Coordinates of C-alpha atoms and ligand atoms in Angstrom, one line a residue:
X1293 CA 96.1 130.1 103.2
X1294 CA 94.5 130.0 100.1
X1295 CA 90.4 129.2 100.8
X1296 CA 87.9 127.5 99.1
X1297 CA 84.2 127.2 99.5
X1298 CA 81.6 124.9 100.2
X1299 CA 78.1 126.5 99.5
X1300 CA 77.7 130.1 101.7
X1301 CA 81.1 127.9 103.6
X1302 CA 85.0 129.5 103.1
X1303 CA 87.1 127.1 104.0
X1304 CA 90.5 126.8 103.8
X1305 CA 92.4 125.1 101.7
X1306 CA 94.3 122.7 104.4
X1307 CA 91.4 121.2 106.8
X1308 CA 92.0 118.8 110.1
X1309 CA 91.0 114.8 109.8
X1310 CA 89.3 115.0 114.0
X1311 CA 89.6 111.6 113.8
X1312 CA 92.3 110.8 116.3
X1313 CA 91.1 113.4 118.8
X1314 CA 89.8 111.0 121.7
X1315 CA 90.7 107.7 120.5
X1316 CA 94.5 107.9 119.6
X1317 CA 94.8 111.6 121.6
X1318 CA 93.6 113.0 124.5
X1319 CA 92.6 116.5 125.2
X1320 CA 96.1 118.1 125.6
X1321 CA 97.3 116.8 122.7
X1322 CA 94.1 117.8 120.6
X1323 CA 94.9 121.3 122.3
X1324 CA 98.6 121.6 121.2
X1325 CA 96.4 120.1 117.5
X1326 CA 93.7 122.9 117.2
X1327 CA 95.9 125.8 118.2
X1328 CA 98.4 124.7 116.3
X1329 CA 95.9 124.7 112.8
X1330 CA 94.4 127.8 114.3
X1331 CA 97.6 129.0 113.9
X1332 CA 98.7 128.2 110.6
X1333 CA 95.4 129.8 109.4
X1334 CA 93.3 126.2 109.2
X1335 CA 89.5 126.8 109.5
X1336 CA 88.1 123.7 108.5
X1337 CA 87.5 120.5 110.6
X1338 CA 86.0 117.4 109.9
X1339 CA 84.5 115.4 112.9
X1340 CA 82.3 112.3 113.3
X1341 CA 79.8 111.8 116.0
X1342 CA 81.3 107.6 115.8
X1343 CA 85.2 109.7 116.1
X1344 CA 86.6 108.5 119.6
X1345 CA 83.7 106.8 120.6
X1346 CA 81.6 110.5 120.6
X1347 CA 84.9 112.1 122.3
X1348 CA 86.3 113.6 119.2
X1349 CA 83.4 116.1 119.1
X1350 CA 83.9 117.2 123.1
X1351 CA 87.1 117.4 123.1
X1352 CA 86.9 119.6 119.8
X1353 CA 84.5 121.4 121.2
X1354 CA 86.8 122.0 124.0
X1355 CA 89.9 122.9 122.4
X1356 CA 87.9 125.5 120.2
X1357 CA 86.5 126.9 123.2
X1358 CA 85.7 131.1 122.8
X1359 CA 87.3 130.5 119.4
X1360 CA 83.9 128.9 118.0
X1361 CA 83.8 131.5 115.6
X1362 CA 87.0 131.1 114.2
X1363 CA 86.5 127.5 112.8
X1364 CA 84.9 125.5 110.4
X1365 CA 82.5 122.7 112.0
X1366 CA 81.6 119.7 109.5
X1367 CA 80.3 116.4 111.4
X1368 CA 79.1 113.8 110.8
X1369 CA 75.7 110.8 111.7
X1370 CA 75.0 107.7 110.8
X1371 CA 77.9 105.5 111.7
X1372 CA 77.1 103.4 115.0
X1373 CA 77.0 105.7 118.1
X1374 CA 75.2 103.1 120.4
X1375 CA 72.6 100.4 120.1
X1376 CA 69.9 101.0 117.8
X1377 CA 71.7 104.8 117.2
X1378 CA 72.8 104.8 113.2
X1379 CA 72.0 105.4 110.0
X1380 CA 69.4 108.2 107.8
X1381 CA 65.9 107.4 108.6
X1382 CA 64.7 111.8 109.2
X1383 CA 63.4 111.6 113.1
X1384 CA 67.1 110.0 114.0
X1385 CA 69.2 112.7 111.6
X1386 CA 67.3 115.1 113.8
X1387 CA 68.8 113.0 117.4
X1388 CA 71.9 113.3 116.0
X1389 CA 71.8 116.7 115.3
X1390 CA 71.1 117.4 118.3
X1391 CA 73.3 114.8 120.2
X1392 CA 76.7 116.4 117.9
X1393 CA 75.0 120.1 119.0
X1394 CA 74.9 119.2 122.7
X1395 CA 78.4 117.5 122.1
X1396 CA 80.4 120.0 120.1
X1397 CA 79.0 123.0 122.6
X1398 CA 78.1 125.1 119.8
X1399 CA 74.6 125.5 118.2
X1400 CA 75.0 125.1 115.0
X1401 CA 77.3 122.7 112.3
X1402 CA 78.2 124.6 109.8
X1403 CA 78.4 121.0 107.9
X1404 CA 76.8 117.8 108.0
X1405 CA 77.3 115.6 106.4
X1406 CA 75.8 111.7 106.4
X1407 CA 78.0 109.7 106.7
X1408 CA 77.1 106.4 105.3
X1409 CA 74.3 106.1 102.6
X1410 CA 71.9 103.9 104.1
X1411 CA 70.2 101.8 101.7
X1412 CA 66.6 100.8 103.7
X1413 CA 65.7 104.8 103.7
X1414 CA 64.9 106.7 101.1
X1415 CA 67.5 109.9 100.6
X1416 CA 65.1 111.5 99.8
X1417 CA 63.2 111.1 103.2
X1418 CA 67.3 111.5 104.9
X1419 CA 67.8 115.2 102.3
X1420 CA 64.4 116.4 103.7
X1421 CA 65.2 115.8 106.6
X1422 CA 68.5 117.7 106.5
X1423 CA 67.6 120.4 104.7
X1424 CA 64.9 121.4 107.5
X1425 CA 67.9 122.0 109.7
X1426 CA 69.5 124.1 107.7
X1427 CA 66.3 125.7 107.2
X1428 CA 65.7 126.0 111.2
X1429 CA 69.7 127.0 111.2
X1430 CA 71.1 124.3 113.6
X1431 CA 73.4 123.4 110.4
X1432 CA 74.6 126.3 107.9
X1433 CA 75.2 123.6 104.9
X1434 CA 75.1 120.0 103.6
X1435 CA 76.8 117.1 102.6
X1436 CA 77.1 113.7 102.0
X1437 CA 80.2 110.6 102.8
X1438 CA 81.3 107.5 101.1
X1439 CA 78.1 108.2 97.8
X1440 CA 79.5 107.1 94.2
X1441 CA 78.7 108.8 91.5
X1442 CA 75.3 107.1 90.9
X1443 CA 73.6 108.1 94.9
X1444 CA 74.9 111.8 93.5
X1445 CA 73.0 111.6 90.7
X1446 CA 70.0 110.2 92.8
X1447 CA 70.6 112.5 95.8
X1448 CA 70.8 116.0 92.9
X1449 CA 67.2 115.2 91.6
X1450 CA 65.1 114.8 94.9
X1451 CA 63.1 117.1 96.1
X1452 CA 64.4 119.3 99.1
X1453 CA 64.9 122.9 99.9
X1454 CA 69.1 122.6 100.4
X1455 CA 70.8 120.3 98.4
X1456 CA 74.4 118.6 99.5
X1457 CA 76.8 121.0 99.0
X1458 CA 80.4 118.5 99.1
X1459 CA 81.0 114.8 99.9
X1460 CA 83.7 113.1 101.2
X1461 CA 85.3 110.2 99.7
X1462 CA 88.8 108.1 100.2
X1463 CA 91.0 109.8 97.8
X1464 CA 95.4 110.2 97.4
X1465 CA 98.2 109.1 95.3
X1466 CA 98.1 105.1 96.5
X1467 CA 94.2 104.9 96.4
X1468 CA 92.9 106.8 92.8
X1469 CA 90.0 104.1 92.8
X1470 CA 87.0 107.0 92.8
X1471 CA 88.5 109.5 91.6
X1472 CA 87.4 109.9 88.3
X1473 CA 83.7 108.7 89.0
X1474 CA 83.2 111.1 92.1
X1475 CA 85.1 114.0 90.3
X1476 CA 82.9 114.3 87.3
X1477 CA 79.9 114.0 89.7
X1478 CA 80.9 116.7 91.9
X1479 CA 82.2 119.1 88.7
X1480 CA 77.8 117.8 87.3
X1481 CA 76.4 119.2 90.7
X1482 CA 79.1 122.0 91.8
X1483 CA 80.2 119.8 94.7
X1484 CA 83.1 120.5 96.8
X1485 CA 85.7 117.6 98.0
X1486 CA 87.0 116.0 100.4
X1487 CA 89.3 113.2 100.1
X1488 CA 89.8 111.1 103.3
X1489 CA 93.3 109.2 104.1
X1490 CA 94.7 112.1 101.9
X1491 CA 97.9 110.6 103.7
X1492 CA 97.1 106.9 104.1
X1493 CA 96.8 106.9 106.9
X1494 CA 101.2 108.8 106.8
X1495 CA 102.6 106.5 104.1
X1496 CA 102.5 109.7 102.2
X1497 CA 105.0 111.3 104.6
X1498 CA 108.1 109.3 104.3
X1499 CA 108.1 108.2 107.9
X1500 CA 106.9 105.0 106.7
X1501 CA 110.4 102.7 105.4
X1502 CA 110.4 100.1 103.6
X1503 CA 112.0 96.5 105.5
X1504 CA 112.1 99.1 108.9
X1505 CA 109.7 98.2 111.4
X1506 CA 106.8 101.6 111.4
X1507 CA 108.1 103.8 114.0
X1508 CA 106.7 103.3 117.3
X1509 CA 103.5 105.1 118.5
X1510 CA 102.2 105.6 115.1
X1511 CA 98.5 105.2 113.4
X1512 CA 100.4 101.8 111.6
X1513 CA 102.9 100.6 114.3
X1514 CA 99.6 100.0 116.3
X1515 CA 97.9 98.5 113.5
X1516 CA 97.1 94.4 113.7
X1517 CA 99.6 92.2 111.9
X1518 CA 97.7 92.0 108.8
X1519 CA 95.9 95.3 108.5
X1520 CA 99.4 96.2 109.0
X1521 CA 101.2 94.4 106.4
X1522 CA 98.2 94.9 104.1
X1523 CA 99.0 98.9 104.1
X1524 CA 103.1 98.5 104.3
X1525 CA 103.3 96.2 101.3
X1526 CA 105.9 95.9 99.0
X1527 CA 104.1 96.7 95.9
X1528 CA 102.4 100.0 97.7
X1529 CA 106.3 100.7 98.7
X1530 CA 107.1 100.3 95.7
X1531 CA 104.9 103.9 94.4
X1532 CA 105.8 105.2 97.6
X1533 CA 109.2 105.2 96.7
X1534 CA 108.6 105.9 92.8
X1535 CA 106.4 108.5 93.9
X1536 CA 109.0 110.3 96.7
X1537 CA 111.8 109.8 93.9
X1538 CA 109.7 112.4 91.8
X1539 CA 108.9 115.2 94.8
X1540 CA 112.8 115.1 95.2
X1541 CA 113.9 115.5 91.7
X1542 CA 111.6 118.7 92.1
X1543 CA 112.9 120.5 95.2
X1544 CA 110.0 119.0 97.4
X1545 CA 109.0 116.5 99.8
X1546 CA 106.6 113.1 99.7
X1547 CA 104.4 114.8 101.6
X1548 CA 104.7 118.1 99.6
X1549 CA 103.3 116.0 96.8
X1550 CA 100.5 114.0 98.5
X1551 CA 99.1 117.7 99.8
X1552 CA 99.8 119.9 96.4
X1553 CA 97.9 117.1 94.1
X1554 CA 95.0 117.1 96.0
X1555 CA 94.7 120.0 96.0
X1556 CA 95.2 121.2 92.6
X1557 CA 92.1 118.2 91.5
X1558 CA 89.4 119.9 90.3
X1559 CA 86.6 120.5 92.9
X1560 CA 88.9 119.9 95.5
X1561 CA 87.7 121.9 99.0
X1562 CA 90.2 121.1 101.2
X1563 CA 92.8 118.4 102.3
X1564 CA 91.6 117.5 105.4
X1565 CA 94.1 115.5 107.0
X1566 CA 94.1 113.8 110.3
X1567 CA 96.9 114.7 112.4
X1568 CA 98.3 113.3 116.0
X1569 CA 100.8 115.9 117.4
X1570 CA 101.3 120.4 116.2
X1571 CA 104.5 120.2 113.5
X1572 CA 101.8 117.8 111.6
X1573 CA 99.3 120.4 111.0
X1574 CA 102.6 122.7 110.5
X1575 CA 103.8 120.8 107.8
X1576 CA 100.2 119.6 106.0
X1577 CA 99.0 123.4 106.2
X1578 CA 102.4 124.4 104.6
X1579 CA 102.6 121.9 101.9
X1580 CA 100.1 123.0 99.4
X1581 CA 102.0 125.6 97.4
X1582 CA 103.3 122.9 94.8
X1583 CA 101.6 123.9 91.6
X1584 CA 102.4 120.4 89.5
X1585 CA 102.0 121.3 86.3
X1586 CA 100.2 118.9 83.4
X1587 CA 102.9 117.2 82.5
X1588 CA 104.1 116.5 85.7
X1589 CA 100.7 115.6 86.6
X1590 CA 100.9 113.0 83.3
X1591 CA 104.1 111.7 84.6
X1592 CA 102.3 111.2 88.5
X1593 CA 99.7 109.1 86.8
X1594 CA 102.9 106.8 84.7
X1595 CA 103.6 106.0 88.1
X1596 CA 100.3 106.0 90.3
X1597 CA 99.0 103.1 87.5
X1598 CA 97.8 99.7 88.3
Ligands
LIG2558 P1 95.5 110.2 106.9 O1 95.2 111.9 107.2 O2 95.9 109.7 105.5 O3 97.2 110.0 107.9 C1 96.4 111.1 108.9 C2 97.6 110.3 109.9 O4 98.7 110.5 109.4 C3 97.9 110.6 111.4 O5 97.4 110.2 112.3 C4 99.1 111.0 111.3 O6 99.9 109.5 111.6 C5 100.1 110.8 109.7 N1 100.7 111.7 109.6 C6 99.8 113.6 109.3 N2 100.4 114.5 108.7 C7 101.8 114.3 109.2 C8 103.1 114.1 108.8 N3 103.1 115.7 108.3 N4 103.7 113.3 108.8 C9 103.8 112.3 110.2 N5 102.7 111.8 109.3 C10 101.9 112.5 109.4 O7 94.2 109.1 107.7 P2 93.0 109.8 108.2 O8 93.2 111.4 109.9 O9 92.4 108.9 109.0 O10 92.0 110.3 107.2 C11 92.0 112.3 107.1 C12 90.4 112.4 107.8 O11 89.4 112.3 106.9 C13 89.4 111.7 109.0 O12 90.3 112.5 110.4 C14 88.4 111.5 108.9 O13 88.1 113.3 109.7 C15 88.0 111.5 107.4 N6 87.6 110.5 107.4 C16 86.9 110.1 106.7 C17 86.0 108.4 106.3 C18 84.9 108.5 106.2 O14 84.0 107.6 106.0 N7 84.3 109.9 105.4 C19 87.0 107.7 106.8 C20 88.3 108.3 107.7 C21 88.9 109.0 107.8 P3 100.3 109.4 113.4 O15 98.8 108.7 113.7 O16 101.4 108.0 112.6 O17 101.2 110.5 114.0

């Protein structure tokens, strides 16, 4: 497995997004996914305090068990965990970190990320609190999520002994809206990118087909009708089918195209694909080997332009 760096951290190019843990999948299924990930050379696990109603962190910590040192644990704070618990005020950052450490059953968080901007708290204050956690040894590196370039610029200019090393924003072949803005800011400030929804919740795996019911038990099958119809729209299938034909013509799968295209973007740190089953993790871990040429990338640009 190829590795990249986020500040002082070495992370696998394919990571596991853990938002299914404790929600759509239970402790046994989480264990199977984590075991398969470690076996495939995946080291980065991205979770958040709010995932699975706080159970994602618990199940991840349990599943890693004595192998904790083999893993790079990324988690997040700031989303609403309970009534009055959320945001990015300094006292809360400290409290949230302690709660995540407890749930994960570890003495340090490798990458601690602010989940969403909090406009009621100056970024300088949040950064100072996060930075103090690094100085105390509770956190190794800090990052942010859902930050656009103007917020990343503001954070980079704030005085703090430690600064953001990564940003986690939505990015996939089906959603390129933030691509240019995120990459440009990450190049300016030396940040790594963690793309979320990299497989567009499974749309970029080839398992959903136009005019067919979504397979039972899948994420999109479980969505409320309105959201499901939006995700499975004809317009989306127009793009998915073009991308799949392009991948097939080059001797690859749609999944390999989706993962390898992301892996080849500037500043990409790790493609944190979610998974509910061990075979998915194995397939994802093996899907970043296609080195796309500039010409191929230009063709893909044409296929995904809207
Ligand atoms: P995703 O990676 O785009 O899609 C994950 C889903 O795709 C899985 O649940 C699985 O669906 C399906 N899948 C994955 N690999 C597959 C394979 N090889 N074959 C067939 N199906 C496959 O979406 P995501 O998990 O929501 O996003 C990734 C991570 O980003 C999250 O886990 C989370 O850590 C992070 N995230 C962050 C934010 C943020 O605001 N920072 C927001 C969203 C997500 P089934 O469930 O149908 O099996």
